[in-house]
Amino acid sequence: MRRLYVDLPDGQVHVRTAGHGPIPIVLLHQTAASSVMYEAFSDEFFRDRSADDFTLFAIDTPGFGMSYQPVEAYSLESWADVVALVATELGLDGFHVLGHHTGAAVAILVASRHPERVLGLTMIGALVLPPAEAAERHAAVRGLVPVADGSHLLDVWEAVNTIDGDPLAYPPSLELREREAVDKLLAGTRWHEAYLAVFSADLAAPLASVGCPILLICGRADVLRPYVPTTLAANPRAKCVELASGAYVLDQDPALVVGPFAAFLDAVPAAERVAS
């Protein structure tokens, strides 16, 4: 993927991009990762389809990767509006949005706050939690506190495995764990604010308001799999695909995601596929 920066009033947003077709797809990463998690997905996506048909834009959420760090507290609403601003600066009138975990939560807000611009919403991971469980997870969030003996570095290393309910089923490679750990450290002492934003948000209401086509993808070992029923209940129009994978499927087996996602894109009415 190629790299570029988009200048916004609050700072620069880093974007990875591939393809040069008329159908734009905005990709949003999990916490506390970065747009690098879409490199393998991009390679797989264009393996059997032309770069003349689609353009991928993987955005580093402000506070993560190589984008600017916001001054204000992190919030899904502000990130969603940043995505819309980036899309405007890139000349995208309409686009598909695909988000993974925290990126899926942001994608829901993008689709609900900017409905006239989103052609289709794809979520990897179910983000509508029952209120009691969301509150429990919110209370359990802990930030990164550097200590003199460096033991916080091991905490970050161990945290990389927590996005799978069964980390032994689809264990990430050492190279993948290292990349994810480095991204967490790059995000610094504020990366946990993203979790606070997700677990304090009522995502059922904005998801219910989304009128564009919706696809939910979730791995069997994904820690968010238990919330598939509540997520689908929020918007029964959503189609759901379960994968034989964990949450790191975009790196470990991107073809599993590309298959149903490409079918979803093909099913969107032709009049909605290309921005006017």
mmCIF file of C-alpha atoms in Angstrom:
data_model
loop_
_atom_site.group_PDB
_atom_site.id
_atom_site.type_symbol
_atom_site.label_atom_id
_atom_site.label_comp_id
_atom_site.label_asym_id
_atom_site.label_seq_id
_atom_site.Cartn_x
_atom_site.Cartn_y
_atom_site.Cartn_z
ATOM 1 C CA MET A 1 0.000 0.000 0.000
ATOM 2 C CA ARG A 2 1.164 3.553 -0.712
ATOM 3 C CA ARG A 3 1.309 6.220 2.005
ATOM 4 C CA LEU A 4 -0.045 9.744 2.196
ATOM 5 C CA TYR A 5 -0.955 12.392 4.760
ATOM 6 C CA VAL A 6 -4.159 14.403 4.871
ATOM 7 C CA ASP A 7 -3.956 17.863 6.462
ATOM 8 C CA LEU A 8 -6.813 18.662 8.854
ATOM 9 C CA PRO A 9 -7.240 21.684 11.158
ATOM 10 C CA ASP A 10 -6.083 19.663 14.195
ATOM 11 C CA GLY A 11 -3.176 17.863 12.536
ATOM 12 C CA GLN A 12 -2.137 15.335 9.908
ATOM 13 C CA VAL A 13 -3.872 11.996 9.374
ATOM 14 C CA HIS A 14 -1.789 9.146 7.971
ATOM 15 C CA VAL A 15 -3.434 6.972 5.299
ATOM 16 C CA ARG A 16 -2.407 3.822 3.470
ATOM 17 C CA THR A 17 -3.995 3.423 0.038
ATOM 18 C CA ALA A 18 -4.124 0.910 -2.800
ATOM 19 C CA GLY A 19 -5.948 0.755 -6.113
ATOM 20 C CA HIS A 20 -7.263 3.617 -8.233
ATOM 21 C CA GLY A 21 -10.841 2.670 -9.027
ATOM 22 C CA PRO A 22 -14.074 4.666 -8.671
ATOM 23 C CA ILE A 23 -15.451 2.687 -5.692
ATOM 24 C CA PRO A 24 -13.786 3.900 -2.471
ATOM 25 C CA ILE A 25 -13.494 1.708 0.630
ATOM 26 C CA VAL A 26 -12.414 3.265 3.943
ATOM 27 C CA LEU A 27 -10.727 0.838 6.369
ATOM 28 C CA LEU A 28 -10.579 1.470 10.136
ATOM 29 C CA HIS A 29 -8.265 -0.427 12.490
ATOM 30 C CA GLN A 30 -8.646 -1.897 15.965
ATOM 31 C CA THR A 31 -7.150 -0.480 19.161
ATOM 32 C CA ALA A 32 -4.302 -0.031 19.667
ATOM 33 C CA ALA A 33 -3.159 -0.997 16.208
ATOM 34 C CA SER A 34 -2.771 1.010 13.011
ATOM 35 C CA SER A 35 -3.577 0.867 9.311
ATOM 36 C CA VAL A 36 -0.719 -1.615 8.814
ATOM 37 C CA MET A 37 -3.209 -4.339 9.772
ATOM 38 C CA TYR A 38 -4.813 -3.912 6.326
ATOM 39 C CA GLU A 39 -1.672 -4.589 4.280
ATOM 40 C CA ALA A 40 -2.334 -8.324 3.908
ATOM 41 C CA PHE A 41 -6.037 -7.666 3.320
ATOM 42 C CA SER A 42 -5.169 -5.245 0.504
ATOM 43 C CA ASP A 43 -2.924 -7.813 -1.192
ATOM 44 C CA GLU A 44 -5.662 -10.445 -0.986
ATOM 45 C CA PHE A 45 -8.422 -8.058 -2.048
ATOM 46 C CA PHE A 46 -6.665 -7.193 -5.304
ATOM 47 C CA ARG A 47 -5.564 -10.761 -6.014
ATOM 48 C CA ASP A 48 -8.726 -11.503 -8.009
ATOM 49 C CA ARG A 49 -10.108 -8.048 -8.753
ATOM 50 C CA SER A 50 -8.888 -5.076 -10.696
ATOM 51 C CA ALA A 51 -7.268 -2.049 -9.094
ATOM 52 C CA ASP A 52 -9.234 -0.099 -11.727
ATOM 53 C CA ASP A 53 -12.487 -0.846 -9.882
ATOM 54 C CA PHE A 54 -11.739 -0.037 -6.230
ATOM 55 C CA THR A 55 -9.558 2.213 -4.085
ATOM 56 C CA LEU A 56 -8.737 1.282 -0.486
ATOM 57 C CA PHE A 57 -8.030 3.961 2.121
ATOM 58 C CA ALA A 58 -6.789 2.625 5.477
ATOM 59 C CA ILE A 59 -6.777 5.459 8.014
ATOM 60 C CA ASP A 60 -4.665 5.741 11.165
ATOM 61 C CA THR A 61 -7.184 6.915 13.759
ATOM 62 C CA PRO A 62 -5.935 10.114 15.473
ATOM 63 C CA GLY A 63 -3.916 9.044 18.511
ATOM 64 C CA PHE A 64 -2.685 5.876 16.779
ATOM 65 C CA GLY A 65 -0.200 4.872 14.122
ATOM 66 C CA MET A 66 1.348 7.929 12.500
ATOM 67 C CA SER A 67 -1.617 10.293 12.798
ATOM 68 C CA TYR A 68 -1.725 13.298 15.108
ATOM 69 C CA GLN A 69 -2.699 12.918 18.770
ATOM 70 C CA PRO A 70 -5.884 14.807 19.710
ATOM 71 C CA VAL A 71 -5.795 17.214 22.629
ATOM 72 C CA GLU A 72 -9.330 16.395 23.742
ATOM 73 C CA ALA A 73 -10.453 13.059 25.164
ATOM 74 C CA TYR A 74 -10.812 10.345 22.554
ATOM 75 C CA SER A 75 -14.370 9.750 21.373
ATOM 76 C CA LEU A 76 -16.105 7.707 18.700
ATOM 77 C CA GLU A 77 -18.003 10.771 17.515
ATOM 78 C CA SER A 78 -14.880 12.864 16.931
ATOM 79 C CA TRP A 79 -13.144 9.976 15.153
ATOM 80 C CA ALA A 80 -16.184 9.450 12.931
ATOM 81 C CA ASP A 81 -16.163 13.116 11.968
ATOM 82 C CA VAL A 82 -12.427 12.929 11.253
ATOM 83 C CA VAL A 83 -13.095 10.017 8.891
ATOM 84 C CA ALA A 84 -15.691 12.139 7.088
ATOM 85 C CA LEU A 85 -13.252 15.066 6.884
ATOM 86 C CA VAL A 86 -10.500 12.832 5.509
ATOM 87 C CA ALA A 87 -12.930 11.449 2.940
ATOM 88 C CA THR A 88 -13.831 14.999 1.910
ATOM 89 C CA GLU A 89 -10.176 15.966 1.543
ATOM 90 C CA LEU A 90 -9.631 12.845 -0.575
ATOM 91 C CA GLY A 91 -12.552 13.815 -2.804
ATOM 92 C CA LEU A 92 -14.814 10.936 -1.765
ATOM 93 C CA ASP A 93 -18.500 11.840 -1.991
ATOM 94 C CA GLY A 94 -19.587 8.333 -1.091
ATOM 95 C CA PHE A 95 -17.704 5.302 0.210
ATOM 96 C CA HIS A 96 -17.952 1.904 1.846
ATOM 97 C CA VAL A 97 -16.578 1.667 5.377
ATOM 98 C CA LEU A 98 -15.114 -1.459 6.977
ATOM 99 C CA GLY A 99 -13.952 -1.422 10.586
ATOM 100 C CA HIS A 100 -12.330 -3.978 12.886
ATOM 101 C CA HIS A 101 -13.216 -3.956 16.618
ATOM 102 C CA THR A 102 -12.781 -0.310 17.732
ATOM 103 C CA GLY A 103 -12.718 0.533 14.037
ATOM 104 C CA ALA A 104 -16.114 -1.153 13.703
ATOM 105 C CA ALA A 105 -17.476 1.054 16.487
ATOM 106 C CA VAL A 106 -16.157 4.131 14.674
ATOM 107 C CA ALA A 107 -17.615 2.806 11.415
ATOM 108 C CA ILE A 108 -21.076 2.591 13.019
ATOM 109 C CA LEU A 109 -20.816 6.268 13.993
ATOM 110 C CA VAL A 110 -19.593 7.223 10.519
ATOM 111 C CA ALA A 111 -22.621 5.522 8.960
ATOM 112 C CA SER A 112 -25.084 7.014 11.452
ATOM 113 C CA ARG A 113 -23.670 10.562 11.512
ATOM 114 C CA HIS A 114 -23.010 10.789 7.759
ATOM 115 C CA PRO A 115 -25.693 8.546 6.216
ATOM 116 C CA GLU A 116 -25.705 10.360 2.901
ATOM 117 C CA ARG A 117 -22.085 9.373 2.309
ATOM 118 C CA VAL A 118 -21.843 5.733 3.389
ATOM 119 C CA LEU A 119 -22.687 3.146 0.720
ATOM 120 C CA GLY A 120 -22.239 0.117 2.947
ATOM 121 C CA LEU A 121 -21.138 -0.690 6.515
ATOM 122 C CA THR A 122 -19.024 -3.749 7.360
ATOM 123 C CA MET A 123 -18.102 -4.607 10.953
ATOM 124 C CA ILE A 124 -15.511 -7.201 11.957
ATOM 125 C CA GLY A 125 -16.494 -7.874 15.551
ATOM 126 C CA ALA A 126 -19.838 -7.372 17.303
ATOM 127 C CA LEU A 127 -19.847 -4.113 19.244
ATOM 128 C CA VAL A 128 -23.329 -3.833 20.775
ATOM 129 C CA LEU A 129 -22.837 -5.078 24.328
ATOM 130 C CA PRO A 130 -25.587 -5.446 26.953
ATOM 131 C CA PRO A 131 -25.337 -2.365 29.232
ATOM 132 C CA ALA A 132 -24.237 -4.355 32.283
ATOM 133 C CA GLU A 133 -21.409 -6.061 30.405
ATOM 134 C CA ALA A 134 -20.312 -2.806 28.784
ATOM 135 C CA ALA A 135 -20.146 -1.198 32.245
ATOM 136 C CA GLU A 136 -18.164 -4.148 33.588
ATOM 137 C CA ARG A 137 -15.665 -3.935 30.757
ATOM 138 C CA HIS A 138 -15.442 -0.152 31.144
ATOM 139 C CA ALA A 139 -14.579 -0.538 34.841
ATOM 140 C CA ALA A 140 -11.884 -3.102 34.013
ATOM 141 C CA VAL A 141 -9.995 -0.851 31.553
ATOM 142 C CA ARG A 142 -6.480 -0.013 32.715
ATOM 143 C CA GLY A 143 -4.045 2.376 31.100
ATOM 144 C CA LEU A 144 -0.368 1.908 30.309
ATOM 145 C CA VAL A 145 1.787 3.114 33.200
ATOM 146 C CA PRO A 146 5.549 3.033 32.472
ATOM 147 C CA VAL A 147 7.636 1.712 35.355
ATOM 148 C CA ALA A 148 11.378 1.770 35.955
ATOM 149 C CA ASP A 149 11.917 -1.987 35.644
ATOM 150 C CA GLY A 150 10.163 -2.102 32.274
ATOM 151 C CA SER A 151 7.588 -4.668 33.399
ATOM 152 C CA HIS A 152 4.879 -2.646 31.623
ATOM 153 C CA LEU A 153 6.432 -3.831 28.363
ATOM 154 C CA LEU A 154 5.549 -7.415 29.262
ATOM 155 C CA ASP A 155 2.014 -6.288 30.105
ATOM 156 C CA VAL A 156 1.709 -4.876 26.582
ATOM 157 C CA TRP A 157 3.077 -8.101 25.115
ATOM 158 C CA GLU A 158 0.507 -10.158 27.020
ATOM 159 C CA ALA A 159 -2.330 -7.769 26.111
ATOM 160 C CA VAL A 160 -1.889 -8.590 22.433
ATOM 161 C CA ASN A 161 -3.604 -11.948 23.017
ATOM 162 C CA THR A 162 -6.723 -10.544 24.683
ATOM 163 C CA ILE A 163 -8.719 -9.920 21.492
ATOM 164 C CA ASP A 164 -9.362 -13.668 21.178
ATOM 165 C CA GLY A 165 -11.591 -15.474 23.631
ATOM 166 C CA ASP A 166 -9.522 -18.600 22.951
ATOM 167 C CA PRO A 167 -5.976 -17.366 22.172
ATOM 168 C CA LEU A 168 -4.708 -20.944 21.782
ATOM 169 C CA ALA A 169 -7.091 -21.676 18.910
ATOM 170 C CA TYR A 170 -5.562 -19.184 16.445
ATOM 171 C CA PRO A 171 -2.356 -17.941 18.100
ATOM 172 C CA PRO A 172 -0.682 -14.949 16.452
ATOM 173 C CA SER A 173 2.835 -15.449 15.165
ATOM 174 C CA LEU A 174 5.737 -13.861 17.009
ATOM 175 C CA GLU A 175 6.081 -11.351 14.169
ATOM 176 C CA LEU A 176 2.399 -10.375 14.457
ATOM 177 C CA ARG A 177 2.561 -10.097 18.248
ATOM 178 C CA GLU A 178 5.643 -7.899 17.982
ATOM 179 C CA ARG A 179 3.987 -5.597 15.445
ATOM 180 C CA GLU A 180 0.867 -5.255 17.581
ATOM 181 C CA ALA A 181 2.895 -4.655 20.752
ATOM 182 C CA VAL A 182 4.955 -1.948 19.041
ATOM 183 C CA ASP A 183 1.752 -0.257 17.833
ATOM 184 C CA LYS A 184 0.382 -0.289 21.387
ATOM 185 C CA LEU A 185 3.574 1.283 22.702
ATOM 186 C CA LEU A 186 3.512 3.855 19.906
ATOM 187 C CA ALA A 187 -0.010 4.819 20.965
ATOM 188 C CA GLY A 188 1.414 5.626 24.397
ATOM 189 C CA THR A 189 -0.313 6.134 27.709
ATOM 190 C CA ARG A 190 -3.646 7.191 26.190
ATOM 191 C CA TRP A 191 -4.499 4.154 24.069
ATOM 192 C CA HIS A 192 -6.903 2.842 26.727
ATOM 193 C CA GLU A 193 -9.111 5.889 26.135
ATOM 194 C CA ALA A 194 -10.357 4.143 22.992
ATOM 195 C CA TYR A 195 -11.687 1.257 25.082
ATOM 196 C CA LEU A 196 -13.332 3.701 27.466
ATOM 197 C CA ALA A 197 -14.992 5.385 24.489
ATOM 198 C CA VAL A 198 -16.314 2.075 23.128
ATOM 199 C CA PHE A 199 -17.594 0.700 26.438
ATOM 200 C CA SER A 200 -19.290 3.963 27.407
ATOM 201 C CA ALA A 201 -21.096 4.327 24.076
ATOM 202 C CA ASP A 202 -24.658 3.298 23.288
ATOM 203 C CA LEU A 203 -23.958 1.742 19.901
ATOM 204 C CA ALA A 204 -27.370 0.094 19.578
ATOM 205 C CA ALA A 205 -29.117 3.381 18.815
ATOM 206 C CA PRO A 206 -26.762 4.609 16.064
ATOM 207 C CA LEU A 207 -26.584 1.134 14.516
ATOM 208 C CA ALA A 208 -30.380 0.975 14.488
ATOM 209 C CA SER A 209 -30.463 4.229 12.512
ATOM 210 C CA VAL A 210 -28.149 2.970 9.741
ATOM 211 C CA GLY A 211 -30.060 2.546 6.504
ATOM 212 C CA CYS A 212 -27.331 1.371 4.127
ATOM 213 C CA PRO A 213 -26.511 -2.339 3.613
ATOM 214 C CA ILE A 214 -24.772 -3.837 6.663
ATOM 215 C CA LEU A 215 -22.460 -6.849 7.031
ATOM 216 C CA LEU A 216 -21.268 -8.269 10.359
ATOM 217 C CA ILE A 217 -18.260 -10.602 10.290
ATOM 218 C CA CYS A 218 -17.081 -12.372 13.442
ATOM 219 C CA GLY A 219 -14.547 -15.116 14.114
ATOM 220 C CA ARG A 220 -15.547 -18.052 16.278
ATOM 221 C CA ALA A 221 -12.721 -17.329 18.723
ATOM 222 C CA ASP A 222 -13.169 -13.539 18.655
ATOM 223 C CA VAL A 223 -13.651 -12.151 22.155
ATOM 224 C CA LEU A 224 -16.627 -10.169 20.787
ATOM 225 C CA ARG A 225 -18.443 -13.205 19.386
ATOM 226 C CA PRO A 226 -20.882 -13.411 22.351
ATOM 227 C CA TYR A 227 -22.310 -10.045 21.304
ATOM 228 C CA VAL A 228 -23.387 -11.104 17.810
ATOM 229 C CA PRO A 229 -27.051 -11.578 18.914
ATOM 230 C CA THR A 230 -27.315 -8.131 20.551
ATOM 231 C CA THR A 231 -25.600 -6.487 17.594
ATOM 232 C CA LEU A 232 -27.952 -8.133 15.097
ATOM 233 C CA ALA A 233 -30.937 -7.250 17.278
ATOM 234 C CA ALA A 234 -29.982 -3.569 17.019
ATOM 235 C CA ASN A 235 -30.433 -3.707 13.236
ATOM 236 C CA PRO A 236 -32.058 -6.913 11.967
ATOM 237 C CA ARG A 237 -31.284 -5.884 8.381
ATOM 238 C CA ALA A 238 -27.619 -6.756 8.945
ATOM 239 C CA LYS A 239 -26.244 -9.888 7.340
ATOM 240 C CA CYS A 240 -23.907 -11.993 9.487
ATOM 241 C CA VAL A 241 -21.028 -14.266 8.528
ATOM 242 C CA GLU A 242 -19.171 -16.382 11.093
ATOM 243 C CA LEU A 243 -15.583 -17.338 10.305
ATOM 244 C CA ALA A 244 -13.425 -20.231 11.471
ATOM 245 C CA SER A 245 -10.888 -17.792 12.859
ATOM 246 C CA GLY A 246 -9.865 -15.574 15.708
ATOM 247 C CA ALA A 247 -9.828 -11.795 15.746
ATOM 248 C CA TYR A 248 -6.483 -11.582 13.895
ATOM 249 C CA VAL A 249 -8.079 -12.992 10.746
ATOM 250 C CA LEU A 250 -7.081 -9.974 8.611
ATOM 251 C CA ASP A 251 -3.444 -10.964 9.065
ATOM 252 C CA GLN A 252 -3.732 -14.729 9.479
ATOM 253 C CA ASP A 253 -6.196 -15.550 6.697
ATOM 254 C CA PRO A 254 -7.431 -12.404 4.913
ATOM 255 C CA ALA A 255 -9.115 -14.510 2.219
ATOM 256 C CA LEU A 256 -11.717 -15.521 4.816
ATOM 257 C CA VAL A 257 -12.755 -11.861 5.075
ATOM 258 C CA VAL A 258 -12.313 -10.910 1.421
ATOM 259 C CA GLY A 259 -14.713 -13.635 0.278
ATOM 260 C CA PRO A 260 -17.874 -12.480 2.104
ATOM 261 C CA PHE A 261 -16.872 -8.829 1.858
ATOM 262 C CA ALA A 262 -16.522 -9.009 -1.940
ATOM 263 C CA ALA A 263 -19.910 -10.750 -2.150
ATOM 264 C CA PHE A 264 -21.368 -7.985 0.001
ATOM 265 C CA LEU A 265 -19.931 -5.311 -2.299
ATOM 266 C CA ASP A 266 -21.360 -7.081 -5.339
ATOM 267 C CA ALA A 267 -24.808 -7.180 -3.719
ATOM 268 C CA VAL A 268 -24.994 -3.428 -3.166
ATOM 269 C CA PRO A 269 -27.318 -1.937 -5.806
ATOM 270 C CA ALA A 270 -25.312 -0.608 -8.745
ATOM 271 C CA ALA A 271 -26.703 2.897 -8.268
ATOM 272 C CA GLU A 272 -25.165 3.012 -4.780
ATOM 273 C CA ARG A 273 -21.730 1.658 -5.660
ATOM 274 C CA VAL A 274 -20.093 4.762 -7.057
ATOM 275 C CA ALA A 275 -20.194 8.175 -5.436
ATOM 276 C CA SER A 276 -22.180 10.691 -7.466
#
